[in-house]
CSV table of C-alpha atoms in Angstrom, one decimal:
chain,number,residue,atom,x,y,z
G,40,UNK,CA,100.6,87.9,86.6
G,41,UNK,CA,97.6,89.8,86.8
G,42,UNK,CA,95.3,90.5,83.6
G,43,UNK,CA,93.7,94.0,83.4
G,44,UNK,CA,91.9,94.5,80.1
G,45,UNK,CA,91.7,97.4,78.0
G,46,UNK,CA,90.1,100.2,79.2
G,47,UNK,CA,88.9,103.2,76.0
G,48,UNK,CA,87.7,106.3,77.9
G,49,UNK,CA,85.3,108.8,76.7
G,50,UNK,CA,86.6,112.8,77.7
G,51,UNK,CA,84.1,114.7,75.9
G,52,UNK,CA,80.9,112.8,77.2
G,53,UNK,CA,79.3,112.6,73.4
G,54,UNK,CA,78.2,108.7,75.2
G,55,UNK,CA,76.4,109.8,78.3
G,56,UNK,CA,73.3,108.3,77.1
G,57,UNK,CA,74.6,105.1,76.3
G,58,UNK,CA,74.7,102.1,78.8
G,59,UNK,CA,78.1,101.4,79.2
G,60,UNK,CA,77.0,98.4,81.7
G,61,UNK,CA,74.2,97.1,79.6
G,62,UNK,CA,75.4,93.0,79.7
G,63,UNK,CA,75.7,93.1,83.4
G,64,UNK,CA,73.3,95.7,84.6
G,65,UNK,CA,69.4,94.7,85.5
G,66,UNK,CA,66.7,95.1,83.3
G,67,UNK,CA,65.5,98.4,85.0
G,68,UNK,CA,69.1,100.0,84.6
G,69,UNK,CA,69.2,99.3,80.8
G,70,UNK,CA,66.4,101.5,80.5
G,71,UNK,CA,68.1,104.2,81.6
G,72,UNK,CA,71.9,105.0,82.6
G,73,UNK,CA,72.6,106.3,85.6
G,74,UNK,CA,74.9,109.2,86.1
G,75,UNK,CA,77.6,109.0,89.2
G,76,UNK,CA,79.2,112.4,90.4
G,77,UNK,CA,82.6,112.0,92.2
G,78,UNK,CA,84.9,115.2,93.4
G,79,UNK,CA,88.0,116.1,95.2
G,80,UNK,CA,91.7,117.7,94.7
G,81,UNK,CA,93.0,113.8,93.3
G,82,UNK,CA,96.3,115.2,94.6
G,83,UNK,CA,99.1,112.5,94.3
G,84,UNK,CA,96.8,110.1,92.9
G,85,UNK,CA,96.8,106.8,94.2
G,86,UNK,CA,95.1,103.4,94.9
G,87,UNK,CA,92.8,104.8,96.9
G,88,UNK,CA,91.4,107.3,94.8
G,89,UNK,CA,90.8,104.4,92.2
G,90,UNK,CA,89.0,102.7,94.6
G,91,UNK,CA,87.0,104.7,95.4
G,92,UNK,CA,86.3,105.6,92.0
G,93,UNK,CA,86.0,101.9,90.9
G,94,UNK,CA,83.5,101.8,93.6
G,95,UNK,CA,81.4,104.9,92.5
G,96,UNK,CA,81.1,103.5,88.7
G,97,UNK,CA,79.8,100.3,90.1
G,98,UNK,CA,77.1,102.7,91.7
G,99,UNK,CA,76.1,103.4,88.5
G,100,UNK,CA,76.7,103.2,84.2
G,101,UNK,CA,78.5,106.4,83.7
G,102,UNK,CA,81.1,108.2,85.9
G,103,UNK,CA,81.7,112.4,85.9
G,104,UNK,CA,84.7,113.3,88.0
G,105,UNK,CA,85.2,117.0,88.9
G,106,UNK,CA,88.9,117.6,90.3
G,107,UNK,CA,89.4,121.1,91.9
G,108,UNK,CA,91.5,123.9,91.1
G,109,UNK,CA,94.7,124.3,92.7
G,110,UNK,CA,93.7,127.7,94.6
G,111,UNK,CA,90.4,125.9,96.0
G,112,UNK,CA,92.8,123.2,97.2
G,113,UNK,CA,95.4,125.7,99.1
G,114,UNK,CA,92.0,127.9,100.1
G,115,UNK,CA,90.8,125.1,102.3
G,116,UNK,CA,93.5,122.3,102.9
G,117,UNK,CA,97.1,123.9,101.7
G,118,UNK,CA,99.4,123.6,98.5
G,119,UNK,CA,98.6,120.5,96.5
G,120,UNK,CA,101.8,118.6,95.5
G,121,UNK,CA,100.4,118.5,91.6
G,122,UNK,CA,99.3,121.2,89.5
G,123,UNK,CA,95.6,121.2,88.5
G,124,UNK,CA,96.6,119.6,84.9
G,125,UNK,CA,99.3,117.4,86.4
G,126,UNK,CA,96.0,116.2,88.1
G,127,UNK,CA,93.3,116.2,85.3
G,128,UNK,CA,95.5,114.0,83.8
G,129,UNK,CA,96.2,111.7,86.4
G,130,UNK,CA,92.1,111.2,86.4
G,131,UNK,CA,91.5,110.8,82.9
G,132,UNK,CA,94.2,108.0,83.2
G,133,UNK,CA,92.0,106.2,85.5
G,134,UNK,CA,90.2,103.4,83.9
G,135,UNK,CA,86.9,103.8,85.8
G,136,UNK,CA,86.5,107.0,84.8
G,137,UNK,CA,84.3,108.3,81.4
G,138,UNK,CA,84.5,112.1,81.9
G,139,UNK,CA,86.3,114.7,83.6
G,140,UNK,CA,85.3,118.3,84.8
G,141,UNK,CA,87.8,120.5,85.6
G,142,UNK,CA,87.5,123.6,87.9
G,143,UNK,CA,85.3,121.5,90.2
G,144,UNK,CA,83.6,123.7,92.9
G,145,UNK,CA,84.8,122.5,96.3
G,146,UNK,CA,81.7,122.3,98.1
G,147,UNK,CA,79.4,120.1,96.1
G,148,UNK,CA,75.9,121.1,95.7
G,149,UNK,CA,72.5,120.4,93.7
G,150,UNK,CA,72.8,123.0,91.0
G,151,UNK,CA,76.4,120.8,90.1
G,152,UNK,CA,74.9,117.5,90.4
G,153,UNK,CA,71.9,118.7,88.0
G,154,UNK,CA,74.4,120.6,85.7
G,155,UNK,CA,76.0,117.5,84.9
G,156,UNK,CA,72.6,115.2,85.2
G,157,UNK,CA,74.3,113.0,87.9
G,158,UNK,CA,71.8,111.2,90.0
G,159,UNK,CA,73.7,111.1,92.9
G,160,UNK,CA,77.4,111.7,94.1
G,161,UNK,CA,79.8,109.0,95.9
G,162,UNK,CA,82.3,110.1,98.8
G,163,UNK,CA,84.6,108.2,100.7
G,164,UNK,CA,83.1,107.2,104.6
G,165,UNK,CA,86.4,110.2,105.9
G,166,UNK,CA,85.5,113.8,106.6
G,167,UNK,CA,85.5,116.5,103.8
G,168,UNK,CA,85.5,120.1,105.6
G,169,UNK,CA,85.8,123.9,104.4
G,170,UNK,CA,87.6,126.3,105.5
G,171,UNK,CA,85.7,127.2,107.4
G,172,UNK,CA,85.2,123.5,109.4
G,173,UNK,CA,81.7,122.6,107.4
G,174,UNK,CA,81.2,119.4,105.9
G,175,UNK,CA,81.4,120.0,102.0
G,176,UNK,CA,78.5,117.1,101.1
G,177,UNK,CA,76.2,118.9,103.7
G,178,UNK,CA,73.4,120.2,100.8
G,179,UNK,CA,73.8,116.7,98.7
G,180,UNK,CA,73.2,114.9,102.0
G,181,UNK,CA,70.2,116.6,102.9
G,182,UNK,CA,68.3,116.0,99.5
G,183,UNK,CA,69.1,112.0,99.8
G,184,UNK,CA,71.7,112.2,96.6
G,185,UNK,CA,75.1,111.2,98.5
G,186,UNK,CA,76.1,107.7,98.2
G,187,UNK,CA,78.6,106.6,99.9
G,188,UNK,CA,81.6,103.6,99.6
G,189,UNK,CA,84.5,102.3,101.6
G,190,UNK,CA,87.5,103.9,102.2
G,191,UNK,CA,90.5,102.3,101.4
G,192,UNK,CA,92.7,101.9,104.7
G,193,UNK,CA,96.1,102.6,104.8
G,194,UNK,CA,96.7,105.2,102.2
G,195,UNK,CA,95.7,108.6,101.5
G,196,UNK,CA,97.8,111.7,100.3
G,197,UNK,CA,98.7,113.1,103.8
G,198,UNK,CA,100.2,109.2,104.1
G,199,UNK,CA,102.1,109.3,101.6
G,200,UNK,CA,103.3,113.2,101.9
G,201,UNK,CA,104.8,112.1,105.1
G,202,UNK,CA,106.7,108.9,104.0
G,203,UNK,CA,108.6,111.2,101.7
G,204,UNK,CA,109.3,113.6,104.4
G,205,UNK,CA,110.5,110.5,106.4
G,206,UNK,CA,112.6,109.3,103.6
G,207,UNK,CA,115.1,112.3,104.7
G,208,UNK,CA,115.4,111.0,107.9
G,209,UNK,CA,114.8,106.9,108.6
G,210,UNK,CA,113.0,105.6,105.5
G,211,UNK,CA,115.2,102.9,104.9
G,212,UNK,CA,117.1,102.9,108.4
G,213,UNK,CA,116.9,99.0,109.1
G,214,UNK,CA,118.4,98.4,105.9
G,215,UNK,CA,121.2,96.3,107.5
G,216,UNK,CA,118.5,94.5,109.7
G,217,UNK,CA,118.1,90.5,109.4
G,218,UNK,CA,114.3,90.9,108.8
G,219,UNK,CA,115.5,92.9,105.6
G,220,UNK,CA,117.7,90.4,104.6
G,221,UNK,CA,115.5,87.3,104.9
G,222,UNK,CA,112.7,89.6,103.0
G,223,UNK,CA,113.0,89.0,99.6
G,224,UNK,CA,109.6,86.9,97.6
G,225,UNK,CA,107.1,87.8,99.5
G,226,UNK,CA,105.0,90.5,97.8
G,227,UNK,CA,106.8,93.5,100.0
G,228,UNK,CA,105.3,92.4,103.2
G,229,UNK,CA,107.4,92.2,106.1
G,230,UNK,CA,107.0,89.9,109.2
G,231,UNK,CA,105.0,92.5,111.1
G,232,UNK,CA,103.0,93.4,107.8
G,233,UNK,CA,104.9,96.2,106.9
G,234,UNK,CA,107.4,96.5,104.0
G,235,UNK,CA,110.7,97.0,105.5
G,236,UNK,CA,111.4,99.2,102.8
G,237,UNK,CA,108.4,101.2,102.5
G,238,UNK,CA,108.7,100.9,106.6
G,239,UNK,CA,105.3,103.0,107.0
G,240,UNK,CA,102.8,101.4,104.7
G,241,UNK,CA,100.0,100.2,106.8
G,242,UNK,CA,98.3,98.6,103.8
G,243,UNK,CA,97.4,94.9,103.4
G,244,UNK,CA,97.2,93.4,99.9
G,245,UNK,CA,94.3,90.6,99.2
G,246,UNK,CA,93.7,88.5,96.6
G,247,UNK,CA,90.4,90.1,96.5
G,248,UNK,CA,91.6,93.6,95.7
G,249,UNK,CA,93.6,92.5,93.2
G,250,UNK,CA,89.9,90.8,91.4
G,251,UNK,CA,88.7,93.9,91.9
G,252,UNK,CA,91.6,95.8,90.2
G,253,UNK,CA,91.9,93.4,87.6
G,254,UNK,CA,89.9,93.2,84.3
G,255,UNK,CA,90.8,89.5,83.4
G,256,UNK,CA,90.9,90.2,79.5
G,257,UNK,CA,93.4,87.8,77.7
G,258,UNK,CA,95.2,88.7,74.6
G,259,UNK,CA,92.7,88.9,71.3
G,260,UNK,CA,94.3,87.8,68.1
G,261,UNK,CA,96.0,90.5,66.3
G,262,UNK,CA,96.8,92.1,69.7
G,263,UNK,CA,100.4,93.6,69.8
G,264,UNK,CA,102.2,92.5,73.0
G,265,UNK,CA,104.0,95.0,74.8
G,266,UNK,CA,106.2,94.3,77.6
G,267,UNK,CA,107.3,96.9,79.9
G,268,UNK,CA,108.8,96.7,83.4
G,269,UNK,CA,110.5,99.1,86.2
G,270,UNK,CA,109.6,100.0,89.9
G,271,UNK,CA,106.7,102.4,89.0
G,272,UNK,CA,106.7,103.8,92.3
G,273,UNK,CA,104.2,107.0,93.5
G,274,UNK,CA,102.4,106.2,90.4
G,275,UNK,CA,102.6,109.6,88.0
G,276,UNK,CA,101.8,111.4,85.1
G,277,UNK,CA,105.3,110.7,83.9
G,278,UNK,CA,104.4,106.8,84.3
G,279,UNK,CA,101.0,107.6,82.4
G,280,UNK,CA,102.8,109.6,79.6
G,281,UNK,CA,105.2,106.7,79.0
G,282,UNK,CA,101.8,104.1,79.2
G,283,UNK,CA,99.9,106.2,76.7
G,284,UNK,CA,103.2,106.6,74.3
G,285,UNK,CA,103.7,102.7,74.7
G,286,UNK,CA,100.0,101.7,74.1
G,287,UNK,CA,100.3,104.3,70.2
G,288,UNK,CA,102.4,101.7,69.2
G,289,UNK,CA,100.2,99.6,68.1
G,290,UNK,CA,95.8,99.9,66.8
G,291,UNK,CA,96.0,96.6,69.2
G,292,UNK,CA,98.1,97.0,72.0
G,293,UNK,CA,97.9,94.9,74.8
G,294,UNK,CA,100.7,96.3,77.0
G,295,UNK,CA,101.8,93.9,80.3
G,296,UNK,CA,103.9,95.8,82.8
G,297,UNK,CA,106.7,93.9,85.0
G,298,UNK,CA,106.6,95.2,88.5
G,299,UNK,CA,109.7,94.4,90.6
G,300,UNK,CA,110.0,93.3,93.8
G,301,UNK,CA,110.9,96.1,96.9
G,302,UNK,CA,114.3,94.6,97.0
G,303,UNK,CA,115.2,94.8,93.5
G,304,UNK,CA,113.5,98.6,93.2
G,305,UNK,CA,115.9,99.5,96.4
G,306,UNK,CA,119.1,97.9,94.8
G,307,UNK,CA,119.6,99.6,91.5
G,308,UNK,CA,117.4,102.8,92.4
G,309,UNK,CA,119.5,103.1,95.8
G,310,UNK,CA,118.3,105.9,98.7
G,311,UNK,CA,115.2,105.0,100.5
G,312,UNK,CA,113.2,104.0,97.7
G,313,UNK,CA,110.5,102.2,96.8
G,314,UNK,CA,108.1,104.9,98.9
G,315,UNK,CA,105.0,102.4,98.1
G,316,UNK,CA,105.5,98.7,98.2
G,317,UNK,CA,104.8,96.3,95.9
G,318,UNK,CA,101.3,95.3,96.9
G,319,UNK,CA,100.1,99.2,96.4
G,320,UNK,CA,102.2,99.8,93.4
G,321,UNK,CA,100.4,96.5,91.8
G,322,UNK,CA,97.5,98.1,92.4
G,323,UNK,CA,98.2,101.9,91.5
G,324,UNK,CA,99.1,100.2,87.8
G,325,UNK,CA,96.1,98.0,87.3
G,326,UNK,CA,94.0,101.4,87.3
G,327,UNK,CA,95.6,102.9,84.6
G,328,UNK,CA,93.6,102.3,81.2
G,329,UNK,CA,96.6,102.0,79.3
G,330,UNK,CA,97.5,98.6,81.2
G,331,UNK,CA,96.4,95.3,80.2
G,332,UNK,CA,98.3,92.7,82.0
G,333,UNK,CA,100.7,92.8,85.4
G,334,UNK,CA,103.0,90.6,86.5
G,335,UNK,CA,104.3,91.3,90.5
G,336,UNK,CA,107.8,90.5,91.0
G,337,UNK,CA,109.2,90.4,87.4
G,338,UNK,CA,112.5,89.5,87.1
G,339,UNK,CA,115.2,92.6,86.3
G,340,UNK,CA,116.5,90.9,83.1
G,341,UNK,CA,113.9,90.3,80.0
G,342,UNK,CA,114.5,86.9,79.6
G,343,UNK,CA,114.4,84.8,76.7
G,344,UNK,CA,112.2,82.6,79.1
G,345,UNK,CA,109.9,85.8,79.9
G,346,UNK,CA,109.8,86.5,76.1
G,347,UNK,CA,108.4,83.6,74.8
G,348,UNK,CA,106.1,82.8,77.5
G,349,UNK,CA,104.1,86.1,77.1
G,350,UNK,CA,104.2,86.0,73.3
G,351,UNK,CA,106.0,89.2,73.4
G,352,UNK,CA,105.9,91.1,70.1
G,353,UNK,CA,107.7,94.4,71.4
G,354,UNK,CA,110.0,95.8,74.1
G,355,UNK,CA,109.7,99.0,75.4
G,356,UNK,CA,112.2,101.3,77.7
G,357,UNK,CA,111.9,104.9,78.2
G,358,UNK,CA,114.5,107.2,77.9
G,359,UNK,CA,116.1,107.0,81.4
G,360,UNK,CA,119.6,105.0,82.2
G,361,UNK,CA,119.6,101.5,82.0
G,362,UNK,CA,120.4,100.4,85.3
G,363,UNK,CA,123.0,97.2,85.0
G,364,UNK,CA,122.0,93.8,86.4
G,365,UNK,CA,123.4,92.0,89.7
G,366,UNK,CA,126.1,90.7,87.7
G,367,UNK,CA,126.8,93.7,85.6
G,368,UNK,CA,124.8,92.8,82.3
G,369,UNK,CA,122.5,94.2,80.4
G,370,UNK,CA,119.1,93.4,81.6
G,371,UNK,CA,117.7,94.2,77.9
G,372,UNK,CA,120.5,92.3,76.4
G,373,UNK,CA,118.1,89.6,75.0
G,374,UNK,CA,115.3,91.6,73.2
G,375,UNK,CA,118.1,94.0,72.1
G,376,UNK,CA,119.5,90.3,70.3
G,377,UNK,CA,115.9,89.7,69.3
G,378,UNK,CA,116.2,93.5,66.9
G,379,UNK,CA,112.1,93.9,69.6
G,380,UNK,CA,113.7,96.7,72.1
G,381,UNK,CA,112.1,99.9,71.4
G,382,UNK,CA,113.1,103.6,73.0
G,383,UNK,CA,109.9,105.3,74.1
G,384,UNK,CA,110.3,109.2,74.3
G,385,UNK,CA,106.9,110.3,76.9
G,386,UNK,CA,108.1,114.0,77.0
G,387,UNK,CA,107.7,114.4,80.1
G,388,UNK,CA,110.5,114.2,82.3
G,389,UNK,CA,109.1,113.6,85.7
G,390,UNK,CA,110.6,111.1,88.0
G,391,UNK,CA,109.7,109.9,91.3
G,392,UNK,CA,112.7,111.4,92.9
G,393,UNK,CA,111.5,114.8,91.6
G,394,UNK,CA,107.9,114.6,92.9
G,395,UNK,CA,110.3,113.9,96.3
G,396,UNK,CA,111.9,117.0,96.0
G,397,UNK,CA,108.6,119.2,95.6
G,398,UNK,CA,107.9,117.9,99.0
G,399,UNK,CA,111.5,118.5,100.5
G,400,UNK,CA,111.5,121.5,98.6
G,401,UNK,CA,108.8,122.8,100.5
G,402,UNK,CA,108.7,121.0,103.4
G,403,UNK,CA,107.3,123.1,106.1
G,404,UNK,CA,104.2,124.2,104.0
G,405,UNK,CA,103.6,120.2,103.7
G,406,UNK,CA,104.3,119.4,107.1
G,407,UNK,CA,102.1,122.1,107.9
G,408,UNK,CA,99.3,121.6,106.1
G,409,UNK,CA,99.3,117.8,107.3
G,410,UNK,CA,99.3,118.8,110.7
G,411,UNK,CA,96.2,121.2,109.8
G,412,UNK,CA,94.4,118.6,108.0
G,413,UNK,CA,94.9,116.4,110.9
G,414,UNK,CA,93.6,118.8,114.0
G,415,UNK,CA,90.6,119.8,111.8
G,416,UNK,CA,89.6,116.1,111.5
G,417,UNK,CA,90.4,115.2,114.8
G,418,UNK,CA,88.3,118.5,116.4
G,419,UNK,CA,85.3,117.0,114.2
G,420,UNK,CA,85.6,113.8,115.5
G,421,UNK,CA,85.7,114.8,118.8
G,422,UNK,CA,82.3,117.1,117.9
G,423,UNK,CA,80.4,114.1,116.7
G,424,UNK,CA,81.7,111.9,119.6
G,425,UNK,CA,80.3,113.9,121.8
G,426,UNK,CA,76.9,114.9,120.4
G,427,UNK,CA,77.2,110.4,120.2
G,428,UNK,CA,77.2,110.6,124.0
G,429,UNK,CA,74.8,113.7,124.6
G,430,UNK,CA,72.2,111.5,122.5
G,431,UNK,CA,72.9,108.6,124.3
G,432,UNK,CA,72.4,110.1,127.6
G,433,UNK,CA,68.6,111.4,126.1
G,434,UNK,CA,68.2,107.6,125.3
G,435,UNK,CA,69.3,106.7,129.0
G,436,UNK,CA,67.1,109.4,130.9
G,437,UNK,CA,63.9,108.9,128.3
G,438,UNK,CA,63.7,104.7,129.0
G,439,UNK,CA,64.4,106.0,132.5
């Protein structure tokens, strides 16, 4: 169980000059807020992009995000898997985040950061190139307003691109494997630290990150409690739809979202899936604003047990099948007794399994622009290693 808080968000900016941080910020930030720039394609949004965004706001009181068109994105890197809305969305969703500007220029550059009045910007420590191989934060850098925070390890969009092209071939291949069957309660990690059904996630969950994640806000009195639960897996726009939808329910909602264990998401979803493990799907849902409360491993069936002990007031299901329990039954059987189970219609059909078959769909142009994304950084990295050595020979020969 992991309490998140509730998270309102400000689109049009009307509040930039108030101190969102006031109670916890020093006496010489109250007296003026400071403005945090962030950028980037925020394709396939996930954990890591909230972290880094988390990080960025704590830089600062108030946090601008400009996401990138789609033909700046194929221009320098290749197809993005989501449209540019599919992706403002997915940002706005973030709780972190006060204002969005869409059409971001690619390369950022003073005149953006003093059209928006951002101090300074915040990138990830990972290379940002052109087309054209030059670093996009080169101009920022140079006038001493780049910040920069910790990139999360283990995830990023090219990751996760190519678990779902490996899904076609050996996602789930030691399925019959003993290590699979003795995995069951332990938070998706396998003995070698990798999920055995993610196989490829080379993330590692601590209790920390979770803090971090994790608003801590408990229910207030005239809260409605929503309970919601299901795999959640490659976090989406369809996910946030059906978040938002839940959370108009109610002028109070406080909506707790049961995540199920890998094993259970594998059993009644069947293929390869979950793609993310529990650990970075616990995460992915924590960022959302529309999230209060999560609780990792929820059982399949909404128990009479699970009912009472949250308080729940309302149960909510989208529109998809109702997947039977082990045994058969119907895991909603009990708040369907209770007259609490409610139908939630997101309008938006997305499914994980269709974000799967974009990427199948047009597989090459994916595998392709992984591979591109990877010799570019690689080639840098190589540059800078061996300017690293040039310099340290000038060391050598000058104490010499």
């Amino acid at each position: 169980m992991i309490k998140n808080g509730h998270h309102p968000m400000n689109t049009t900016g009307k509040d930039a000059g108030t101190n969102l941080g006031a109670t916890a910020c020093s006496p010489e930030k109250r007296r003026r807020t400071i403005r945090v720039w962030c950028d980037g394609c925020y394709d396939m949004v996930h954990y890591g992009h909230s972290n880094q965004l988390r990080q960025a706001k704590a830089m600062g009181d108030y946090l601008i995000v400009g996401v990138h068109t789609d033909g700046e994105i194929s221009q320098h890197k290749g197809p993005p898997v989501f449209t540019q809305d599919e992706r403002y969305k997915m940002v706005r969703a973030i709780k972190w985040v006060d204002e969005i500007v869409e059409g971001a220029p690619y390369v950022t550059t003073l005149e953006t950061l003093d059209k928006y009045t951002s101090d300074f910007c915040v990138h990830g420590d990972d290379i940002t190139l052109t087309v054209d191989g030059k670093d996009t934060y080169e101009e920022v850098k140079r006038s001493g307003r780049y910040r920069e925070c910790k990139r999360t390890q283990g995830v990023s969009t090219t990751d996760l691109v190519g678990r779902m092209l490996l899904m076609t071939k050996a996602h789930h291949s030691n399925i019959g494997h003993s290590d699979y069957q003795q995995h069951t309660d332990n938070f998706g990690k396998g003995p070698k630290g990798h999920s055995p059904w993610t196989g490829v996630s080379q993330f590692l969950q601590t209790s920390q990150k979770i803090i971090q994640f994790a608003s801590g806000q408990e229910p207030q009195p005239g809260d409605t409690i929503i309970y919601v639960a299901g795999a959640f897996d490659l976090f989406h726009i369809g996910h946030v739809d059906f978040l938002e939808a839940v959370s108009r329910l109610s002028d109070k909602p406080y909506v707790i979202v049961g995540l199920h264990f890998d094993q259970e998401v594998n059993r009644y979803k069947g293929k390869n899936y979950p793609i993310m493990n529990v650990h970075e799907r616990t995460l992915s849902v924590l960022a959302c604003r529309y999230v209060s409360e999560v609780v990792i491993g929820a059982p399949y069936a909404v128990t009479r047990e699970l009912l009472d002990h949250f308080k729940v007031d309302l149960v909510c299901h989208g529109k998809t099948d109702v997947h039977p329990d082990k045994d058969g039954s119907d895991p909603y059987a009990e708040p369907r007794k209770k007259g609490i189970l409610h139908t939630v219609d997101s309008m938006n059909s997305l499914t994980t399994d269709s974000i799967v078959q974009r990427i199948i769909k047009n597989r090459l142009l994916f595998e392709a622009r992984n591979q591109k994304k990877e010799a570019k950084e690689m080639a840098v990295i190589q540059a800078m290693k061996r300017r690293e050595e040039e310099k340290g020979k000038e060391r050598a020969q000058a104490v010499l």
